mmCIF file with all atom_site columns, C-alpha atoms and ligand atoms in Angstrom:
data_model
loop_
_atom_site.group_PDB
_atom_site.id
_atom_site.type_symbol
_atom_site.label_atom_id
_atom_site.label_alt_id
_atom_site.label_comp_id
_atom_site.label_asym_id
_atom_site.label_entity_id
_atom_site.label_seq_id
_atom_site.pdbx_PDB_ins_code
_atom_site.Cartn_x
_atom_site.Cartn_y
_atom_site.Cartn_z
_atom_site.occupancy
_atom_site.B_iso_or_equiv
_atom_site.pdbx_formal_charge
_atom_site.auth_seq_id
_atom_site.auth_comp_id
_atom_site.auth_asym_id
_atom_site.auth_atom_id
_atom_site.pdbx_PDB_model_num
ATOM   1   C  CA  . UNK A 1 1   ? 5.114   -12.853 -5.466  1.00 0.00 ? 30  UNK A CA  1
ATOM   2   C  CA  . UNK A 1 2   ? 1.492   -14.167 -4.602  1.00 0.00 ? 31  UNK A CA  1
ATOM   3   C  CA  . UNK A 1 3   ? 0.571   -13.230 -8.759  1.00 0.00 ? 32  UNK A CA  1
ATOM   4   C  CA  . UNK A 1 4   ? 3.979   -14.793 -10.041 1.00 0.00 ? 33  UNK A CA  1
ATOM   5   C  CA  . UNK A 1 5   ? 3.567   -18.021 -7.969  1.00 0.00 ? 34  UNK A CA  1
ATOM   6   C  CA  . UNK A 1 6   ? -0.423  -18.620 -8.991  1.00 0.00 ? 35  UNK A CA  1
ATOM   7   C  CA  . UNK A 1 7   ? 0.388   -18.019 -12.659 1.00 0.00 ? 36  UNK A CA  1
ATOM   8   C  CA  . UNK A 1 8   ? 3.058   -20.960 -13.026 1.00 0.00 ? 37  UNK A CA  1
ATOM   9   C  CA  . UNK A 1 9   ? 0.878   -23.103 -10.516 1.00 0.00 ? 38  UNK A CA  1
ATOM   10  C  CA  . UNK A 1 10  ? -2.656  -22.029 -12.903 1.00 0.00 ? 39  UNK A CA  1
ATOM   11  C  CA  . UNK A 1 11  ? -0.354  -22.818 -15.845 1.00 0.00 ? 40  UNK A CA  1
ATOM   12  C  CA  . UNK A 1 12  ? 0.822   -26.438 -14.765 1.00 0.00 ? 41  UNK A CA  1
ATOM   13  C  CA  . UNK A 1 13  ? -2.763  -27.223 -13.545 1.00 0.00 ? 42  UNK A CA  1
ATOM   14  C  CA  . UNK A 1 14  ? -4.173  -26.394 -17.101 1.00 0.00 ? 43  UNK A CA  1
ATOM   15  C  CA  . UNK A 1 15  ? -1.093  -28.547 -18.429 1.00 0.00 ? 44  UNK A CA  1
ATOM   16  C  CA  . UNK A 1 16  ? -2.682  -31.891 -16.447 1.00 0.00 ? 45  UNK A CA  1
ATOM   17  C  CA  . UNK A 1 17  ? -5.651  -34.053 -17.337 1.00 0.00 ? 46  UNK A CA  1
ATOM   18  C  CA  . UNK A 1 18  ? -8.968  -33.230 -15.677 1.00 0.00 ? 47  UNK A CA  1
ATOM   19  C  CA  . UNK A 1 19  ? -9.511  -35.350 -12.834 1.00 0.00 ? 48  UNK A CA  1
ATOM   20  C  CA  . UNK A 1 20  ? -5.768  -36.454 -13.115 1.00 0.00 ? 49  UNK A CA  1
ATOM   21  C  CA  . UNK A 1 21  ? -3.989  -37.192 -9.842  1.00 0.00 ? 50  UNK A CA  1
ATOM   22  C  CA  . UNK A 1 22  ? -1.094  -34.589 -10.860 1.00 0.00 ? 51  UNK A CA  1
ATOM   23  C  CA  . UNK A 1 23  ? -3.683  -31.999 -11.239 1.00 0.00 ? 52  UNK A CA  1
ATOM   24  C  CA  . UNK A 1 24  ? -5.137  -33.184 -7.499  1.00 0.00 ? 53  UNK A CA  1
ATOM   25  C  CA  . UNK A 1 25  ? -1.896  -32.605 -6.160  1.00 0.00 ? 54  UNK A CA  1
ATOM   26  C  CA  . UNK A 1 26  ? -1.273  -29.080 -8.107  1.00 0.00 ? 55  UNK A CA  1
ATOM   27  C  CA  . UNK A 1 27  ? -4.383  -28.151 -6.766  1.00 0.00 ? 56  UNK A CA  1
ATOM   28  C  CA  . UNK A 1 28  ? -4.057  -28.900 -3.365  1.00 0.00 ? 57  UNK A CA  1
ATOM   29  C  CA  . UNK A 1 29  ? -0.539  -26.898 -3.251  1.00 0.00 ? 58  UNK A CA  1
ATOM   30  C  CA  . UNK A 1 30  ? -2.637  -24.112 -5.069  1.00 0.00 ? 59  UNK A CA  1
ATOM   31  C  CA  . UNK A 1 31  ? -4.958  -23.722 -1.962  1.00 0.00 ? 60  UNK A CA  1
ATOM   32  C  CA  . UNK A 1 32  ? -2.029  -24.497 -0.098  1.00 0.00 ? 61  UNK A CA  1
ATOM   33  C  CA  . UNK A 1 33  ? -0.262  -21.779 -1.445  1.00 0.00 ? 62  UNK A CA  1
ATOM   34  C  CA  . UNK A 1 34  ? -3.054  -18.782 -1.110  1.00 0.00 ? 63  UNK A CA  1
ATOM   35  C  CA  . UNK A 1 35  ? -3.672  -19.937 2.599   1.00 0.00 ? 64  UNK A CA  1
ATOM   36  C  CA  . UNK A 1 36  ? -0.489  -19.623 3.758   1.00 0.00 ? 65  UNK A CA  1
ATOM   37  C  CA  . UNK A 1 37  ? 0.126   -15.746 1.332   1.00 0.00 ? 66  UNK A CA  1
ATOM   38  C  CA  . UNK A 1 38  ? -2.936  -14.624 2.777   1.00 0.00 ? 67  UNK A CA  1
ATOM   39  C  CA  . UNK A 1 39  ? -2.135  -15.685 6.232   1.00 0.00 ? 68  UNK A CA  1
ATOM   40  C  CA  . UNK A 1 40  ? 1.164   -13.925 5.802   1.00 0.00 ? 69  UNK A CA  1
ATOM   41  C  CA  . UNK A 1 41  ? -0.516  -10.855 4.254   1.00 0.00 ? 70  UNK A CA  1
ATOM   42  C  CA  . UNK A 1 42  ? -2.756  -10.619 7.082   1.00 0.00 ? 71  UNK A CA  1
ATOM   43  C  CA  . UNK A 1 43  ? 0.302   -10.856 9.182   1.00 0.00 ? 72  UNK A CA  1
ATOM   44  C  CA  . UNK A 1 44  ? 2.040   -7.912  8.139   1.00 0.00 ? 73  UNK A CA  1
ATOM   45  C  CA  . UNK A 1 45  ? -0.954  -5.535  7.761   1.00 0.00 ? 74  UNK A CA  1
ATOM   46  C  CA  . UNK A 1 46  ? -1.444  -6.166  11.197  1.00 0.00 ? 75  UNK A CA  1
ATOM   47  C  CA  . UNK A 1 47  ? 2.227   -5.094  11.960  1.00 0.00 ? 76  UNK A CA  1
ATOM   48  C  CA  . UNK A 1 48  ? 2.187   -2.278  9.507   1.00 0.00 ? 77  UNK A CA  1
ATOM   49  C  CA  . UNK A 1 49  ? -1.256  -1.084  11.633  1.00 0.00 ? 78  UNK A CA  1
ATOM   50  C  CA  . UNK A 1 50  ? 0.072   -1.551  15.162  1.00 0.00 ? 79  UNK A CA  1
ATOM   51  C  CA  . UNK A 1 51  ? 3.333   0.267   14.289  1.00 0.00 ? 80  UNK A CA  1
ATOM   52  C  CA  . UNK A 1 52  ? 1.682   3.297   13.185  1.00 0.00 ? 81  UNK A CA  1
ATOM   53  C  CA  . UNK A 1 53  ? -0.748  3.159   16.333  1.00 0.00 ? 82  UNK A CA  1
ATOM   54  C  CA  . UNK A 1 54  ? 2.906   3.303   18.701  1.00 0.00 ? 83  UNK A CA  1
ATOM   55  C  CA  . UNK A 1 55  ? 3.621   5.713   16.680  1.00 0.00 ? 84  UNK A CA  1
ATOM   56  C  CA  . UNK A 1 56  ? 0.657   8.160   16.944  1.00 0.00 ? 85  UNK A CA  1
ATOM   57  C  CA  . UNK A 1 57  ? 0.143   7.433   20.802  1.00 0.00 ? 86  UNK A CA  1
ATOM   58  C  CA  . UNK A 1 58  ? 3.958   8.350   21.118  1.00 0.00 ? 87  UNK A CA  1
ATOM   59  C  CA  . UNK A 1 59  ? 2.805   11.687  19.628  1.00 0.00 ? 88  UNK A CA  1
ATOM   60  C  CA  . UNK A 1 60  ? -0.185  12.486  21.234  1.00 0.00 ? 89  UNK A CA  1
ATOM   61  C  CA  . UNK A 1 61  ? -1.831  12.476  17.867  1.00 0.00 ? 90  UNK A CA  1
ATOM   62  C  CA  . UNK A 1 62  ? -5.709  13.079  17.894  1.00 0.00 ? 91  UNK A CA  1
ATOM   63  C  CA  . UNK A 1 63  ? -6.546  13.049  14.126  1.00 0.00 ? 92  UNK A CA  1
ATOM   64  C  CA  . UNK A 1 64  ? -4.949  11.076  11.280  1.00 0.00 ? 93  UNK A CA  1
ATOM   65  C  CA  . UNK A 1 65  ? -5.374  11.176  7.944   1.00 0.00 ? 94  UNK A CA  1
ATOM   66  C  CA  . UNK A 1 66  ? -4.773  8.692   5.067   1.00 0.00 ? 95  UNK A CA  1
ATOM   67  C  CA  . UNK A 1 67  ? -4.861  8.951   1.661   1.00 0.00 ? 96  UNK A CA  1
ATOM   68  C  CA  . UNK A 1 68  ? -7.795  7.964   -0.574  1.00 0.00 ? 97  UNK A CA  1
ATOM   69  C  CA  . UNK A 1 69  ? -6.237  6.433   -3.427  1.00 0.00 ? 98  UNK A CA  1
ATOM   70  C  CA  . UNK A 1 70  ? -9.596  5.543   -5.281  1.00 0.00 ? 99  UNK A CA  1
ATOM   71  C  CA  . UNK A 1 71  ? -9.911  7.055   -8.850  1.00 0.00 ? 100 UNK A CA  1
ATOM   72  C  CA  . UNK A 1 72  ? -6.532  7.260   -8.655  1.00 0.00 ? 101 UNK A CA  1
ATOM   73  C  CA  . UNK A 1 73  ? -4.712  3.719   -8.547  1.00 0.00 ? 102 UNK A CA  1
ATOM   74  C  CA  . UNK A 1 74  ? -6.682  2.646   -11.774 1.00 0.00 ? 103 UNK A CA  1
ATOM   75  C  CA  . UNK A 1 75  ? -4.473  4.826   -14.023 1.00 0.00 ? 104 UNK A CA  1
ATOM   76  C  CA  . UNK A 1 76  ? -1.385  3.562   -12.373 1.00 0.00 ? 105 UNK A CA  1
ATOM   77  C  CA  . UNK A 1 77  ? -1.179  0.279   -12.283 1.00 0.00 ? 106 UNK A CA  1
ATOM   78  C  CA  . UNK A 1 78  ? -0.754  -1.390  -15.344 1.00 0.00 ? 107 UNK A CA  1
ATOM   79  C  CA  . UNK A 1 79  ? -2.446  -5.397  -14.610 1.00 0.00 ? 108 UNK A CA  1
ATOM   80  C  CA  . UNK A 1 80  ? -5.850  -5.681  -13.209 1.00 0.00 ? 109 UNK A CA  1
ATOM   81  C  CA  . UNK A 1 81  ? -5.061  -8.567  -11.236 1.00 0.00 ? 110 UNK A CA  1
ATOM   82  C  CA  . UNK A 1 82  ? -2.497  -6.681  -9.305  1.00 0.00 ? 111 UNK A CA  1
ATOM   83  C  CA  . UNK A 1 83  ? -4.402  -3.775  -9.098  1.00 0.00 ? 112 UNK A CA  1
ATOM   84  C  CA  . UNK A 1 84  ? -6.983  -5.696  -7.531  1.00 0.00 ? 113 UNK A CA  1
ATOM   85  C  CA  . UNK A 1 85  ? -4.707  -7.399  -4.876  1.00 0.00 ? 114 UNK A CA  1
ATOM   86  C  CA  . UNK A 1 86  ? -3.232  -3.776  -4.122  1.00 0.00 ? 115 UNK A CA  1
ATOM   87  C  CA  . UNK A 1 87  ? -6.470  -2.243  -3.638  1.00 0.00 ? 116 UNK A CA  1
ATOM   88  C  CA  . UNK A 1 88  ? -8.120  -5.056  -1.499  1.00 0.00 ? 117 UNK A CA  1
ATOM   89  C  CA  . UNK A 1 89  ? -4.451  -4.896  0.615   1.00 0.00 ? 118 UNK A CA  1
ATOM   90  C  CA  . UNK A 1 90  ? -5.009  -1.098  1.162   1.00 0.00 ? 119 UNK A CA  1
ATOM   91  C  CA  . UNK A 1 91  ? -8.954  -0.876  1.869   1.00 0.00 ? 120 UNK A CA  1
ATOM   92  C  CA  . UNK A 1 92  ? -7.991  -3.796  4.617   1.00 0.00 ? 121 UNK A CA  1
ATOM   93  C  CA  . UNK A 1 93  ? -4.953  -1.388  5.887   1.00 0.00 ? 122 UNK A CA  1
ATOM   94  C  CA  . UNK A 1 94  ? -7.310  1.076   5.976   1.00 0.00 ? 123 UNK A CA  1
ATOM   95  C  CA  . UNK A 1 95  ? -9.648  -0.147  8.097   1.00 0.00 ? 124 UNK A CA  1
ATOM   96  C  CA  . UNK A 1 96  ? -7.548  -1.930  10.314  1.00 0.00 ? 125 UNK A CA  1
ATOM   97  C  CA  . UNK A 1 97  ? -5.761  1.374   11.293  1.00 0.00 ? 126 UNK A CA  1
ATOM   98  C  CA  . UNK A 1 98  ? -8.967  2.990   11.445  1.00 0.00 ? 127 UNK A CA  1
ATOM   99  C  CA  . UNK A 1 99  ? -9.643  0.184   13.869  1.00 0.00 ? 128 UNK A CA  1
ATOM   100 C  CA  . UNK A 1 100 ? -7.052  0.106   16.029  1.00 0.00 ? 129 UNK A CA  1
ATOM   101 C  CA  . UNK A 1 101 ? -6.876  4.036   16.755  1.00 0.00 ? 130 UNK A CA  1
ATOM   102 C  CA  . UNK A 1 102 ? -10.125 4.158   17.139  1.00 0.00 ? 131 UNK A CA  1
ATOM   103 C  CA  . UNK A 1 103 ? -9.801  2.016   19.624  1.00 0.00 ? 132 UNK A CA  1
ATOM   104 C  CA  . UNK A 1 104 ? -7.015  4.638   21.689  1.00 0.00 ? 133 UNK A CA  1
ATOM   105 C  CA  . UNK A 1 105 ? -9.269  7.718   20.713  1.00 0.00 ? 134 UNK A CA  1
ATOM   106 C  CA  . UNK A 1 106 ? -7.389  8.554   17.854  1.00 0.00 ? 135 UNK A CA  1
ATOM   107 C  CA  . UNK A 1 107 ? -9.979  9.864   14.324  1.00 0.00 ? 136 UNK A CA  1
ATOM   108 C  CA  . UNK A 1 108 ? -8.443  8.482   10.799  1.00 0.00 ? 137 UNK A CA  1
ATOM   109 C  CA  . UNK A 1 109 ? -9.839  10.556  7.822   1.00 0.00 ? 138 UNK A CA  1
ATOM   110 C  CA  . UNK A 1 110 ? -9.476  9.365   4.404   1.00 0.00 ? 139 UNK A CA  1
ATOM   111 C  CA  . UNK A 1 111 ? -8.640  12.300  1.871   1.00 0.00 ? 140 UNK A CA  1
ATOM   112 C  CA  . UNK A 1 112 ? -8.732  12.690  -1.712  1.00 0.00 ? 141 UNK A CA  1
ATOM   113 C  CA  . UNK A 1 113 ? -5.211  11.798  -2.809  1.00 0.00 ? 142 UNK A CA  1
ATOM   114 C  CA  . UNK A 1 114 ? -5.552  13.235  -6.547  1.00 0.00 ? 143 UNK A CA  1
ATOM   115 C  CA  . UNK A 1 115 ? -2.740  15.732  -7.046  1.00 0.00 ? 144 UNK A CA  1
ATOM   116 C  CA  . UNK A 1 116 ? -0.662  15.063  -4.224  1.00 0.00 ? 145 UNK A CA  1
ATOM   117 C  CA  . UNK A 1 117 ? 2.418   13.315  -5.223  1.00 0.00 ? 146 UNK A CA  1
ATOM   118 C  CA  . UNK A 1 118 ? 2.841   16.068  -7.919  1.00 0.00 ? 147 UNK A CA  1
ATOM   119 C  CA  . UNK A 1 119 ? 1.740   19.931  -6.646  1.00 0.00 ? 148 UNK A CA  1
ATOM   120 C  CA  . UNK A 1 120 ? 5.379   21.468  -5.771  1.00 0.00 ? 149 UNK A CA  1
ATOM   121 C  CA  . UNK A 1 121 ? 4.868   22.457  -2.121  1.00 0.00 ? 150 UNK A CA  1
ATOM   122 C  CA  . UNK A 1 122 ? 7.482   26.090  -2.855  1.00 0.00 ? 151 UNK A CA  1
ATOM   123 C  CA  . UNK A 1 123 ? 5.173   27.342  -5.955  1.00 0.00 ? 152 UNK A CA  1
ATOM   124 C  CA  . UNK A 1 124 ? 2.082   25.009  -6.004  1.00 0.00 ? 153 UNK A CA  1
ATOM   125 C  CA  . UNK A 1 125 ? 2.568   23.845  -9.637  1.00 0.00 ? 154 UNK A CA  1
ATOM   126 C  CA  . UNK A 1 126 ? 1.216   20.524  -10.815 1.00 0.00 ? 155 UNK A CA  1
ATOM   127 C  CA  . UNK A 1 127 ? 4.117   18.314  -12.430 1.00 0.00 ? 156 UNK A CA  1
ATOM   128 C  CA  . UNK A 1 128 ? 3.073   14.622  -13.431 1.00 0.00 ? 157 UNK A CA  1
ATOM   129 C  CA  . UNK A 1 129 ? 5.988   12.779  -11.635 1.00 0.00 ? 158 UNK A CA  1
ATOM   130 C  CA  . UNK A 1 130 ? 7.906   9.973   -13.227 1.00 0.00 ? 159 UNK A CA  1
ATOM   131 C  CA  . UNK A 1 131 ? 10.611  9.272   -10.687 1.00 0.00 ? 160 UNK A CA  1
ATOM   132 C  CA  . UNK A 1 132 ? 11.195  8.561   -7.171  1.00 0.00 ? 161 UNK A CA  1
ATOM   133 C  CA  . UNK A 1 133 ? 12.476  12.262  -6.194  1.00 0.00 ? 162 UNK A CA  1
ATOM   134 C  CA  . UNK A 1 134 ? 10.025  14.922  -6.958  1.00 0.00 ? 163 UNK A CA  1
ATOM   135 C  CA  . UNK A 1 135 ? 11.105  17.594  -9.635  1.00 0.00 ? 164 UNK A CA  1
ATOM   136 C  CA  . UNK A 1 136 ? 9.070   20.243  -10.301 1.00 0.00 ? 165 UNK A CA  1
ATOM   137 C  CA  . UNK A 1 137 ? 8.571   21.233  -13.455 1.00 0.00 ? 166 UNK A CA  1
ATOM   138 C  CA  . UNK A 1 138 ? 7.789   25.394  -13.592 1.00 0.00 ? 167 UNK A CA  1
ATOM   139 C  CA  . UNK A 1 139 ? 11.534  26.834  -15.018 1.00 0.00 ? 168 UNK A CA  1
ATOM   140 C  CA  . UNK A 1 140 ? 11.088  29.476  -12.345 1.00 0.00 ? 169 UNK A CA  1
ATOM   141 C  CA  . UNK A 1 141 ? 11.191  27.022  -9.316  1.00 0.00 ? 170 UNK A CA  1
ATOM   142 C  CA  . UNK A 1 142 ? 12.353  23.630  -10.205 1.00 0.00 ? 171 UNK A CA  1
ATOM   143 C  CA  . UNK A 1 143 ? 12.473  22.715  -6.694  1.00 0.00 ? 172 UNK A CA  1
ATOM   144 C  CA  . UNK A 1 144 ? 13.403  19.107  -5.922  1.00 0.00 ? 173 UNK A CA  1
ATOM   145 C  CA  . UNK A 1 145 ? 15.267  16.872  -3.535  1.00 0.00 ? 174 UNK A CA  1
ATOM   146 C  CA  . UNK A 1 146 ? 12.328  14.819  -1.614  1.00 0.00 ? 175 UNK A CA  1
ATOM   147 C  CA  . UNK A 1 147 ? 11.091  11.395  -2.041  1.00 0.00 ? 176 UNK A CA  1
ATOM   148 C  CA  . UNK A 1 148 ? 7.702   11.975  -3.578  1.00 0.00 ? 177 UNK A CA  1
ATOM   149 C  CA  . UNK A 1 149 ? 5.497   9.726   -1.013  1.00 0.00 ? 178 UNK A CA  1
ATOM   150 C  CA  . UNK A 1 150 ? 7.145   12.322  1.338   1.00 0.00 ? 179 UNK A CA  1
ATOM   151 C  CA  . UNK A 1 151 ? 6.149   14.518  -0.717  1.00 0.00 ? 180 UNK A CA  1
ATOM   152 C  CA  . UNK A 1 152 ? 2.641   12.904  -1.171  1.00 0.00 ? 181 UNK A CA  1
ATOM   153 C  CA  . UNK A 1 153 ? 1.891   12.017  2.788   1.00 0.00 ? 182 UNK A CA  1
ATOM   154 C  CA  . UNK A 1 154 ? 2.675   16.351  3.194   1.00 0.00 ? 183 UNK A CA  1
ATOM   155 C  CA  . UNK A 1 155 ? 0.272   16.937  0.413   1.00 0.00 ? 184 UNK A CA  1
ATOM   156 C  CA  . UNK A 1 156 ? -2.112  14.956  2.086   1.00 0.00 ? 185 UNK A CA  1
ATOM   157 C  CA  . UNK A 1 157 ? -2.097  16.891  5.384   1.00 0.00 ? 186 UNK A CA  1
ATOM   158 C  CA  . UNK A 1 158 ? -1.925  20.297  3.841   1.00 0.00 ? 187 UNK A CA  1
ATOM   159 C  CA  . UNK A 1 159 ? -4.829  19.189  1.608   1.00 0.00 ? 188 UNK A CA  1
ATOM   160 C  CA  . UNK A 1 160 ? -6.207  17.970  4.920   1.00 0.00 ? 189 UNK A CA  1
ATOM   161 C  CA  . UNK A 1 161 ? -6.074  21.060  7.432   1.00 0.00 ? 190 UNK A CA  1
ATOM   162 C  CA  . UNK A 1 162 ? -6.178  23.589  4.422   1.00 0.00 ? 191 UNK A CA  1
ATOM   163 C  CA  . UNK A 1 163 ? -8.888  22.568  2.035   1.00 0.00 ? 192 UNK A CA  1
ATOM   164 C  CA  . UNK A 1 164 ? -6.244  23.237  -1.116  1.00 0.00 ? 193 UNK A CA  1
ATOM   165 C  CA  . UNK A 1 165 ? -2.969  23.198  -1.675  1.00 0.00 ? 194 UNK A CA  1
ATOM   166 C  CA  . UNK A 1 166 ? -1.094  25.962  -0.099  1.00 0.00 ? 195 UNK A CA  1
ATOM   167 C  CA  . UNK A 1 167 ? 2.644   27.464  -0.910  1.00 0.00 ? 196 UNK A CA  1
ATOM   168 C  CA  . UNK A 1 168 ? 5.763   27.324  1.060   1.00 0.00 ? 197 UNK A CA  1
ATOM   169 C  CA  . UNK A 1 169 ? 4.172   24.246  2.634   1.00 0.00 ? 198 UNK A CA  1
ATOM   170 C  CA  . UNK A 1 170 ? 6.377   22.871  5.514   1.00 0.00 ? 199 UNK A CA  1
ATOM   171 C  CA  . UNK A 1 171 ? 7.943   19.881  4.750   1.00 0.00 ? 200 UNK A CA  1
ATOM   172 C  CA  . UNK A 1 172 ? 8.892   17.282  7.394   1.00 0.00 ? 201 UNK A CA  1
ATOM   173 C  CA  . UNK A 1 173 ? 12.781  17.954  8.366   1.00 0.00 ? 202 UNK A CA  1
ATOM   174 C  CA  . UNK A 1 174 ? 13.692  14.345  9.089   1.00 0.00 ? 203 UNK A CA  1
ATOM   175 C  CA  . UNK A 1 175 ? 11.743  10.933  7.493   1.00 0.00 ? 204 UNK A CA  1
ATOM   176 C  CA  . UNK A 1 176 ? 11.436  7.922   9.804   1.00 0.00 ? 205 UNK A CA  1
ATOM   177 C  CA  . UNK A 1 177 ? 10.415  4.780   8.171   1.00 0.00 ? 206 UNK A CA  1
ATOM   178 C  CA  . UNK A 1 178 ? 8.496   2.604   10.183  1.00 0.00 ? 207 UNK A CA  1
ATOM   179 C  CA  . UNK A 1 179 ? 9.425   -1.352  8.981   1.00 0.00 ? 208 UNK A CA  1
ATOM   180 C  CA  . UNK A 1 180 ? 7.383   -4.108  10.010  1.00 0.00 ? 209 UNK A CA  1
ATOM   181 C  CA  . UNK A 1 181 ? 8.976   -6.434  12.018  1.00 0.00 ? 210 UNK A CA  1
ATOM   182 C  CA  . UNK A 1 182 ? 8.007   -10.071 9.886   1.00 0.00 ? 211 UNK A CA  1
ATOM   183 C  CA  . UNK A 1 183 ? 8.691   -13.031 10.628  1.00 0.00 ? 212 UNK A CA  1
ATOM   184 C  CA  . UNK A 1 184 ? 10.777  -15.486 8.716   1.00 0.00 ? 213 UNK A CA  1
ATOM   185 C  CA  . UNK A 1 185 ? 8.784   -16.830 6.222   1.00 0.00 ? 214 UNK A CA  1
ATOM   186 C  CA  . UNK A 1 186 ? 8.046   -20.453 6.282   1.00 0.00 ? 215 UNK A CA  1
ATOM   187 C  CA  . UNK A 1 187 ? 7.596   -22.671 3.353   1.00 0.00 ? 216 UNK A CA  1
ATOM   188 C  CA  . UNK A 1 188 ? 4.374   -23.479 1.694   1.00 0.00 ? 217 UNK A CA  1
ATOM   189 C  CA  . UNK A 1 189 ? 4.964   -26.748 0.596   1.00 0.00 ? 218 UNK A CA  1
HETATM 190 ZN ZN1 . ZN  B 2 .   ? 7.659   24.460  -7.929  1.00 0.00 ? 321 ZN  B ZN1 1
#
């Protein structure tokens, strides 16, 4: 939404005259605009952050670890601009979880995320997914049926405690989504 919005703004700016009070007023709902985005970013990283926190002090939970997308996301995404906005979103996620839990006692370690969302936990195989569900893609196992950030966030840990990938890696039995409770929006302009 933030990219969508600043390209039709950028593109009736460049439409006015320089120093052109139609351009003065695009430009001040411009800044407008990113203030009140980043404002609301900020918002719900900070929500997104302190839910996981309840979550882990719920638990008891000592160590966390997150994934380390770098190297990765560049392949992925397809525009820089977004790719940019996603990265700078999840380095500030990052460190405000690492933040917060820090805070209760509670170590978050960052691991290397390449290979995750694809090694079938049953037979360890490497599939390049393309959908939501995981597939495997050895004829001989072809196991499937979980979301593959599921899939991914399990990698993670067994990639975390184990060094590698192991097989017959326990998967989580029931998947709890933790929503951030946001606030209505409220206009920009
Ligand atoms: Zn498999």
């Amino acid at each position: 939404m933030r990219n969508k919005v600043l390209r039709q703004l950028q593109r009736a700016i460049s439409k006015t005259k320089e120093g052109s009070r139609k351009r003065r007023k695009l430009l001040a709902k411009k800044y407008r605009f990113l203030n009140w985005i980043e404002r609301r970013i900020e918002h719900i990283l900070h929500a997104i952050s302190a839910n996981a926190v309840r979550w882990c002090l719920g638990r008891s939970v000592k160590t966390a670890y997150t994934g380390n997308p770098e190297g990765v996301r560049e392949r992925d995404c397809g525009r820089k601009h977004n790719q940019r906005m996603g990265q700078w979103a999840f380095g500030k996620l990052r460190d405000l979880l690492a933040y917060k839990l820090k805070r209760h006692g509670i170590e978050l370690i960052p691991v290397d995320e390449r290979g995750t969302s694809g090694t079938c936990p049953v037979c360890g195989e490497y599939t390049r997914q393309t959908g939501r569900v995981y597939r495997c893609g050895n004829a001989s196992c072809g196991f499937t049926g979980i979301h593959r950030d599921v899939l991914g966030a399990s990698g993670i840990l067994d990639k975390a405690l184990h060094g590698s990938f192991t097989r017959g890696r326990r998967l989580p039995g029931k998947v709890e989504y933790l929503r951030p409770q946001v606030l209505a929006p409220k206009r920009a302009a």
